[in-house]
């Protein structure tokens, strides 16, 4: 029986594991390290967040992005975008030093099993733990417009399914969305030789300005304070006071999580985008049909295969006028929704018992990230309706990891005090350990 199983080894899972290991908890960290960044984001992408806001968290504070870049002689500075590859490598470097080794296993089920949980992996292992931290990140929460539901994967996909956009060279591709993922996906498609266009409900695209210099006069700094999520007082509150956000009424928090820091393109992308991507703004996607015609299917490299089918997108503009657009493939860059019903690894009955934030489908959490089911903790996007928009970004890991681990420590200590563990072992016999032993400490 472990104290803690951390599910997911992205920025949040790695940070939680680093703090848990330092706290002396026996734990396992399950998941392919930095998988969202290594497998689900397009080659050639850059981070939108500034390097100073892209640190993972360990108790020593030593495993920073700057420390990694200094060790590898990689230039890194405020105002200069960081490549996806550098950030993914930084995550792996952090994981090798600060956290117990992540094990590349996919968790398929987390279910209550007195006095804690039973965790089952696709690879066939069953573990027991007093506490579970779900840091499963964004990919299970991908949001796709209902209008695209009937289309096969060759004709429609989500932006998180693409690592190599050069597959679309020679194809006509429509990207739905107005946020950074949509704009950067479209720019990368155009640069890879596709005919890309962006389709968005918004009447205009929003572009962020280049970041303010870190050193500014005191009056400017007071009027427009600098913080990890940009500048301005609202952003400062979201990034520096997540605990205060949790004190707001639930409806306000749900609204903030949905709307604060809305869709916008990074300043460094604008020129690349505007020189190569036409836009269709003020258009709502209401339906999509398969249609005949000579389309093209994504191939590998420059090999574009002819395809007998295309997609006809049905659109309505703000005045109610209807039109259609035909395309070879549509990419929904429509983001991720913090909804528990998308988390298949949580059994239905456990999921149903969890209390929600207001009318949302996000878990209600204590100040230490514990859900209403004792011992079940959440980290990352699913916590944004509780702690605010910082939880949508890597930066939020620094707030999350120490508090969550403190919550786990208290939960484990309370269980030990109550002697539940011994009662359990007497009733069920010893629990079988993993084939290769625990990552940190021994299960007790
Ligand atoms: C295109 C794009 C660009 C972004 N750019 C930025 C940026 O510039 N700056 C920023 O701060 N944020 C950015 N984000 C947001 C970013 O995703 C989060 O900040 C960060 O990845 C959150 O970390 P996480 O650990 O919660 O989630 P993730 O990075 O998604 O990690 C979760 C991990 O859990 C694993 N996992 C999921 N289910 C299971 C399971 N059942 N079993 C085992 N493992 C599982 C996944 O494989 C993954 O490795 C971006 C997001 C996208 C999609």
XYZ file of C-alpha atoms and ligand atoms in Angstrom:
497
model
C 0.000 0.000 0.000
C 1.540 3.279 -1.139
C 0.862 6.614 0.456
C 0.290 8.213 -2.930
C -0.081 7.348 -6.588
C 0.326 10.295 -8.942
C -1.423 9.757 -12.280
C 0.151 11.769 -15.116
C 3.735 12.970 -15.460
C 3.270 16.379 -17.054
C 4.363 19.630 -15.366
C 1.834 19.185 -12.519
C 2.373 15.468 -11.920
C 6.164 15.859 -11.928
C 5.966 18.795 -9.506
C 3.591 16.979 -7.152
C 5.855 13.900 -7.221
C 8.932 16.035 -6.471
C 7.280 17.538 -3.387
C 5.839 14.184 -2.271
C 9.223 12.466 -2.535
C 10.857 15.247 -0.511
C 8.117 14.863 2.121
C 9.073 11.205 2.532
C 5.826 9.756 1.164
C 5.988 6.349 -0.502
C 4.734 6.921 -4.002
C 4.520 5.884 -7.613
C 4.376 8.256 -10.565
C 2.511 6.751 -13.517
C 2.454 8.129 -17.054
C 4.764 8.925 -19.948
C 6.736 11.986 -18.847
C 5.728 15.210 -20.613
C 3.519 13.225 -23.009
C 1.216 16.151 -23.854
C 4.252 18.172 -24.909
C 6.127 15.365 -26.662
C 3.201 13.682 -28.436
C 0.244 16.060 -28.643
C 1.645 19.414 -29.705
C 2.974 20.265 -33.175
C 6.669 20.307 -34.001
C 7.823 23.868 -34.530
C 5.566 25.246 -31.773
C 6.737 27.845 -29.263
C 5.479 28.472 -25.764
C 3.222 31.435 -25.243
C 4.242 31.788 -21.604
C 7.423 33.622 -20.730
C 10.376 31.524 -19.508
C 9.993 32.948 -15.970
C 6.432 31.584 -15.880
C 7.372 28.139 -17.173
C 9.085 26.536 -14.195
C 8.137 23.219 -12.707
C 8.156 23.168 -8.902
C 10.432 21.313 -6.502
C 10.941 22.096 -2.814
C 14.516 23.305 -3.290
C 13.456 25.705 -6.034
C 16.681 24.736 -7.835
C 15.288 22.838 -10.843
C 14.260 25.860 -12.823
C 14.089 26.303 -16.555
C 16.956 28.780 -16.267
C 19.091 26.207 -14.414
C 18.381 23.637 -17.136
C 19.183 26.080 -19.933
C 22.384 27.212 -18.195
C 23.526 23.588 -17.906
C 22.913 23.011 -21.633
C 24.070 26.424 -22.860
C 20.628 27.222 -24.252
C 19.933 30.953 -24.406
C 16.780 31.868 -22.501
C 15.471 35.324 -21.710
C 12.314 37.297 -21.057
C 10.643 38.359 -24.307
C 12.165 35.580 -26.395
C 9.835 32.638 -27.112
C 10.865 29.233 -25.885
C 10.618 26.230 -28.189
C 8.379 23.266 -27.424
C 11.379 20.949 -27.714
C 13.400 22.889 -25.112
C 10.486 22.900 -22.680
C 9.754 19.182 -23.143
C 13.450 18.379 -22.592
C 13.443 20.576 -19.483
C 10.507 18.556 -18.118
C 12.423 15.302 -18.662
C 15.544 16.780 -17.031
C 13.450 17.905 -14.055
C 11.859 14.465 -13.780
C 15.239 12.730 -13.728
C 16.499 14.921 -10.886
C 13.617 16.040 -8.723
C 10.950 13.373 -8.886
C 10.861 9.582 -8.598
C 11.178 7.961 -12.011
C 7.939 8.158 -13.968
C 6.742 4.781 -15.172
C 5.210 4.704 -18.649
C 1.916 3.133 -17.677
C -1.595 4.261 -18.534
C -4.056 4.194 -15.674
C -7.410 2.819 -16.790
C -9.227 2.768 -13.465
C -9.150 4.472 -10.069
C -11.728 3.068 -7.671
C -12.318 3.216 -3.924
C -10.888 0.270 -2.044
C -10.912 0.638 1.741
C -8.887 2.245 3.184
C -7.856 4.014 -0.011
C -7.929 3.273 -3.725
C -7.242 0.524 -6.206
C -5.458 1.735 -9.320
C -5.354 -0.454 -12.425
C -3.084 0.161 -15.405
C -3.486 -0.860 -19.049
C -0.190 -2.714 -18.673
C -1.814 -5.081 -16.175
C -0.607 -3.830 -12.806
C -2.919 -3.267 -9.849
C -1.762 -0.949 -7.061
C -3.259 0.217 -3.806
C -2.735 3.635 -2.335
C -4.077 5.721 0.508
C -4.263 8.759 -1.738
C -4.376 9.440 -5.477
C -3.426 12.681 -7.221
C -5.000 12.958 -10.658
C -2.707 15.148 -12.760
C -3.991 13.850 -16.077
C -3.798 17.231 -17.757
C -5.414 18.443 -20.891
C -5.586 15.622 -23.439
C -8.442 13.636 -21.853
C -10.392 16.915 -21.695
C -10.214 17.824 -25.409
C -13.349 19.690 -26.463
C -14.773 19.107 -29.966
C -17.754 21.008 -31.392
C -20.855 18.816 -31.658
C -21.151 19.809 -35.322
C -18.090 17.673 -36.144
C -19.257 14.600 -34.229
C -20.344 12.569 -37.250
C -17.092 12.928 -39.225
C -14.427 10.191 -39.395
C -10.858 10.936 -38.163
C -9.560 11.277 -41.749
C -11.832 14.303 -42.201
C -11.892 15.877 -38.724
C -9.513 15.933 -35.773
C -8.641 17.873 -32.628
C -5.511 20.039 -32.560
C -4.090 17.862 -29.758
C -3.911 14.906 -32.172
C -1.187 16.484 -34.298
C 2.518 16.231 -33.848
C 3.533 16.477 -37.500
C 1.564 19.014 -39.546
C 3.682 18.434 -42.666
C 1.367 15.467 -43.312
C -1.109 18.006 -44.642
C 1.168 19.440 -47.325
C -0.943 20.091 -50.433
C -4.267 19.720 -48.568
C -6.920 22.337 -47.869
C -7.323 22.489 -44.069
C -9.797 24.543 -42.034
C -8.839 25.254 -38.429
C -11.708 26.120 -36.079
C -10.909 28.454 -33.157
C -9.392 31.840 -32.358
C -6.896 31.029 -29.598
C -3.161 30.498 -29.764
C -3.505 26.786 -30.634
C -5.742 27.602 -33.622
C -3.597 30.470 -34.888
C -0.290 28.656 -34.463
C -1.634 25.403 -35.957
C -2.841 27.340 -39.000
C 0.468 29.208 -39.364
C 2.448 25.960 -39.107
C 0.122 24.287 -41.645
C 0.616 27.151 -44.109
C 4.382 27.036 -43.587
C 4.286 23.284 -44.238
C 2.627 23.812 -47.630
C -1.057 23.326 -46.774
C -3.864 25.678 -47.809
C -4.900 26.685 -44.296
C -7.720 28.955 -43.179
C -9.051 29.887 -39.757
C -12.738 29.827 -38.989
C -13.922 31.565 -35.806
C -17.093 32.763 -34.133
C -15.320 35.909 -32.939
C -15.707 39.018 -35.044
C -11.979 39.784 -34.786
C -8.765 38.135 -33.697
C -7.025 39.349 -30.544
C -3.230 39.562 -30.445
C -1.177 39.990 -27.290
C 1.344 42.821 -27.203
C 5.044 42.023 -26.664
C 5.756 41.603 -22.944
C 6.666 44.663 -20.904
C 10.298 44.875 -19.805
C 10.805 43.375 -16.342
C 12.266 46.638 -15.015
C 9.933 49.623 -15.291
C 9.319 52.827 -13.419
C 7.455 52.462 -10.096
C 4.368 54.318 -11.327
C 3.988 52.155 -14.443
C 4.569 49.056 -12.340
C 1.882 50.153 -9.899
C -0.638 50.997 -12.617
C 0.017 47.873 -14.652
C 1.821 45.304 -12.463
C 3.882 42.565 -14.002
C 3.126 38.930 -13.212
C 3.498 35.432 -14.602
C 0.331 35.671 -16.690
C 1.111 39.061 -18.252
C 0.476 42.517 -16.887
C -2.462 44.225 -15.171
C -4.225 43.804 -11.844
C -6.683 41.057 -12.883
C -3.830 38.901 -14.222
C -1.825 39.647 -11.070
C -4.680 38.395 -8.887
C -5.129 35.230 -10.989
C -1.429 34.407 -10.881
C -0.482 35.469 -7.354
C -3.634 34.851 -5.280
C -5.230 31.538 -6.355
C -6.177 30.927 -2.702
C -8.227 34.153 -2.745
C -9.954 33.132 -5.986
C -11.182 30.021 -4.156
C -12.983 32.251 -1.653
C -15.148 33.822 -4.382
C -18.706 32.575 -4.966
C -18.776 29.442 -7.127
C -20.618 31.118 -10.010
C -17.983 33.868 -10.170
C -15.159 31.328 -10.179
C -16.733 29.283 -12.966
C -17.185 32.474 -14.996
C -13.579 33.554 -14.371
C -12.179 30.122 -15.251
C -14.096 30.214 -18.533
C -13.540 33.786 -19.617
C -10.418 35.294 -18.003
C -7.373 35.454 -20.278
C -9.548 34.614 -23.281
C -8.378 33.495 -26.720
C -5.489 35.550 -28.103
C -2.464 35.007 -30.321
C 1.106 35.530 -29.168
C 2.800 38.730 -30.360
C 5.587 36.830 -32.123
C 3.106 34.806 -34.243
C 1.160 37.661 -35.800
C 3.359 38.389 -38.809
C 3.784 34.715 -39.702
C 0.030 34.180 -39.415
C -1.140 37.231 -41.315
C 1.224 36.590 -44.220
C -0.099 33.095 -44.882
C -3.548 32.395 -43.420
C -6.914 33.751 -44.597
C -9.597 34.060 -41.915
C -13.347 33.586 -41.869
C -14.538 35.514 -38.806
C -17.972 35.988 -37.247
C -18.972 32.515 -38.456
C -20.579 29.874 -36.267
C -20.164 26.253 -37.283
C -23.612 24.649 -37.205
C -23.054 21.454 -39.139
C -20.640 19.412 -41.217
C -21.304 16.800 -43.888
C -19.214 14.418 -45.920
C -19.304 15.335 -49.543
C -17.968 13.886 -52.811
C -15.228 15.532 -54.847
C -11.522 15.079 -55.234
C -10.013 15.808 -51.856
C -6.632 14.954 -50.466
C -5.783 12.932 -47.406
C -2.858 13.691 -45.143
C 0.118 11.519 -46.007
C 3.620 11.254 -44.681
C 6.017 13.991 -45.722
C 5.189 15.199 -49.207
C 3.102 12.177 -50.159
C -0.454 13.426 -50.474
C -2.938 10.727 -51.312
C -6.056 11.519 -53.336
C -9.285 10.984 -51.470
C -12.804 10.752 -52.832
C -14.356 12.683 -49.945
C -14.246 16.181 -48.549
C -16.082 18.025 -45.746
C -18.779 20.611 -46.285
C -18.941 22.976 -43.290
C -22.239 24.751 -42.707
C -21.832 28.212 -41.182
C -24.110 30.957 -39.892
C -22.912 34.534 -39.437
C -24.026 37.068 -36.802
C -26.805 38.378 -39.086
C -28.149 34.836 -39.591
C -26.851 34.470 -43.163
C -25.878 30.928 -44.108
C -22.970 29.752 -46.223
C -20.897 26.632 -46.765
C -17.171 25.995 -47.057
C -15.644 22.862 -48.542
C -12.346 21.597 -47.220
C -10.221 18.425 -47.161
C -9.858 18.304 -43.392
C -11.074 20.276 -40.388
C -9.006 20.695 -37.224
C -10.920 21.677 -34.073
C -8.517 23.877 -32.119
C -11.331 24.457 -29.676
C -9.478 23.828 -26.457
C -10.164 21.709 -23.408
C -13.081 21.575 -20.978
C -12.542 20.995 -17.231
C -15.316 18.396 -16.955
C -15.211 15.272 -14.816
C -17.437 13.338 -17.189
C -14.519 13.243 -19.665
C -12.273 11.461 -17.180
C -13.000 7.860 -18.062
C -10.553 6.391 -15.582
C -12.807 7.465 -12.704
C -15.529 4.862 -12.306
C -19.053 6.212 -12.722
C -20.038 5.713 -9.086
C -16.946 7.484 -7.709
C -17.386 10.273 -10.253
C -21.049 10.664 -9.295
C -20.246 11.017 -5.596
C -17.878 13.941 -6.164
C -19.262 17.366 -5.356
C -18.958 19.958 -8.111
C -18.146 23.670 -8.251
C -21.498 25.414 -8.683
C -23.234 24.273 -11.838
C -19.977 23.213 -13.496
C -18.714 19.646 -13.917
C -15.408 20.426 -12.181
C -14.611 18.909 -8.778
C -15.146 20.991 -5.651
C -11.826 21.109 -3.803
C -10.455 22.026 -0.405
C -7.642 24.557 -0.098
C -5.290 21.555 -0.336
C -6.742 20.262 -3.620
C -8.663 17.363 -2.032
C -12.011 16.476 -3.560
C -15.122 15.641 -1.543
C -13.959 11.993 -1.648
C -11.221 11.829 1.036
C -7.815 10.987 -0.383
C -8.687 11.858 -3.989
C -6.753 14.942 -5.120
C -6.771 16.868 -8.399
C -4.142 19.055 -10.105
C -4.122 21.130 -13.290
C -6.953 22.248 -15.549
C -9.723 20.532 -13.550
C -8.844 22.783 -10.611
C -9.216 26.067 -12.568
C -12.882 26.525 -11.539
C -11.671 26.374 -7.910
C -8.353 28.241 -7.959
C -8.665 30.315 -11.127
C -6.937 30.684 -14.489
C -3.344 30.123 -13.250
C -4.228 26.415 -13.079
C -4.512 26.388 -16.873
C -0.790 27.143 -17.112
C 2.492 25.604 -16.015
C 2.879 28.467 -13.538
C 0.062 27.105 -11.361
C 2.159 24.020 -10.520
C 4.179 26.122 -8.057
C 1.033 26.939 -6.060
C -0.454 23.463 -6.402
C 2.335 21.012 -5.584
C 3.272 21.997 -1.999
C -0.354 22.470 -0.920
C -1.582 19.260 -2.482
C 1.250 17.284 -0.906
C 0.496 18.872 2.458
C -3.078 17.635 2.005
C -1.848 14.123 1.208
C 0.454 14.139 4.239
C -2.422 15.101 6.518
C -4.709 12.484 4.966
C -2.105 9.723 5.351
C -1.266 10.782 8.922
C -4.949 10.802 9.887
C -5.401 7.325 8.427
C -2.364 6.039 10.268
C -3.576 7.568 13.523
C -6.922 5.913 13.063
C -5.141 2.605 12.537
C -7.276 1.894 9.499
C -4.291 0.448 7.730
C -3.869 -2.376 10.207
C -7.539 -3.221 10.144
C -7.312 -3.398 6.350
C -4.258 -5.649 6.296
C -5.845 -8.013 8.814
C -8.961 -8.293 6.716
C -7.357 -8.528 3.268
C -3.837 -9.833 3.776
C -0.679 -8.234 2.401
C -0.879 -6.255 -0.805
C 1.303 -7.345 -3.735
C 3.932 -4.795 -4.707
C 5.002 -3.836 -8.213
C 7.272 -6.158 -10.202
C 10.254 -3.831 -9.750
C 9.664 -2.248 -6.368
C 8.439 1.178 -5.426
C 9.855 4.316 -6.973
C 10.430 5.996 -3.628
C 10.474 4.469 -0.173
C 8.713 1.237 0.529
C 4.984 0.777 0.647
C 3.934 0.032 4.173
C -0.964 23.728 -27.758
C -0.819 24.115 -26.309
C 0.102 25.079 -25.936
C 0.257 25.435 -24.604
N 1.160 26.381 -24.266
C 1.347 26.712 -22.966
C 2.340 27.662 -22.591
O 3.007 28.253 -23.415
N 2.499 27.918 -21.266
C 1.758 27.296 -20.295
O 1.982 27.575 -19.118
N 0.804 26.419 -20.627
C 0.583 26.101 -21.924
N -0.379 25.194 -22.274
C -1.198 24.607 -21.232
C -0.475 23.348 -20.758
O -1.070 22.228 -21.319
C -0.482 23.260 -19.292
O 0.039 24.427 -18.725
C 0.387 22.109 -18.745
O 0.705 21.142 -19.700
C -0.403 21.511 -17.643
O 0.328 20.480 -17.073
P -0.419 19.164 -16.599
O 0.623 18.319 -15.935
O -1.621 19.503 -15.822
O -0.970 18.507 -17.924
P -0.258 17.766 -19.129
O 0.945 18.476 -19.584
O -1.339 17.518 -20.112
O 0.213 16.410 -18.492
C -0.692 15.409 -18.083
C -0.052 14.086 -18.285
O -0.934 13.077 -17.810
C -0.864 11.977 -18.689
N -2.064 11.177 -18.561
C -3.328 11.495 -18.895
N -4.156 10.469 -18.628
C -3.391 9.494 -18.093
C -3.654 8.188 -17.622
N -4.882 7.664 -17.659
N -2.624 7.434 -17.172
C -1.363 7.930 -17.133
N -1.046 9.170 -17.570
C -2.051 9.932 -18.047
C -0.728 12.634 -20.054
O -0.206 11.719 -20.966
C 0.226 13.769 -19.741
O 1.560 13.419 -19.869
C -0.541 24.811 -23.611
C -1.470 23.833 -23.983
C -1.609 23.489 -25.318
C -2.597 22.438 -25.680
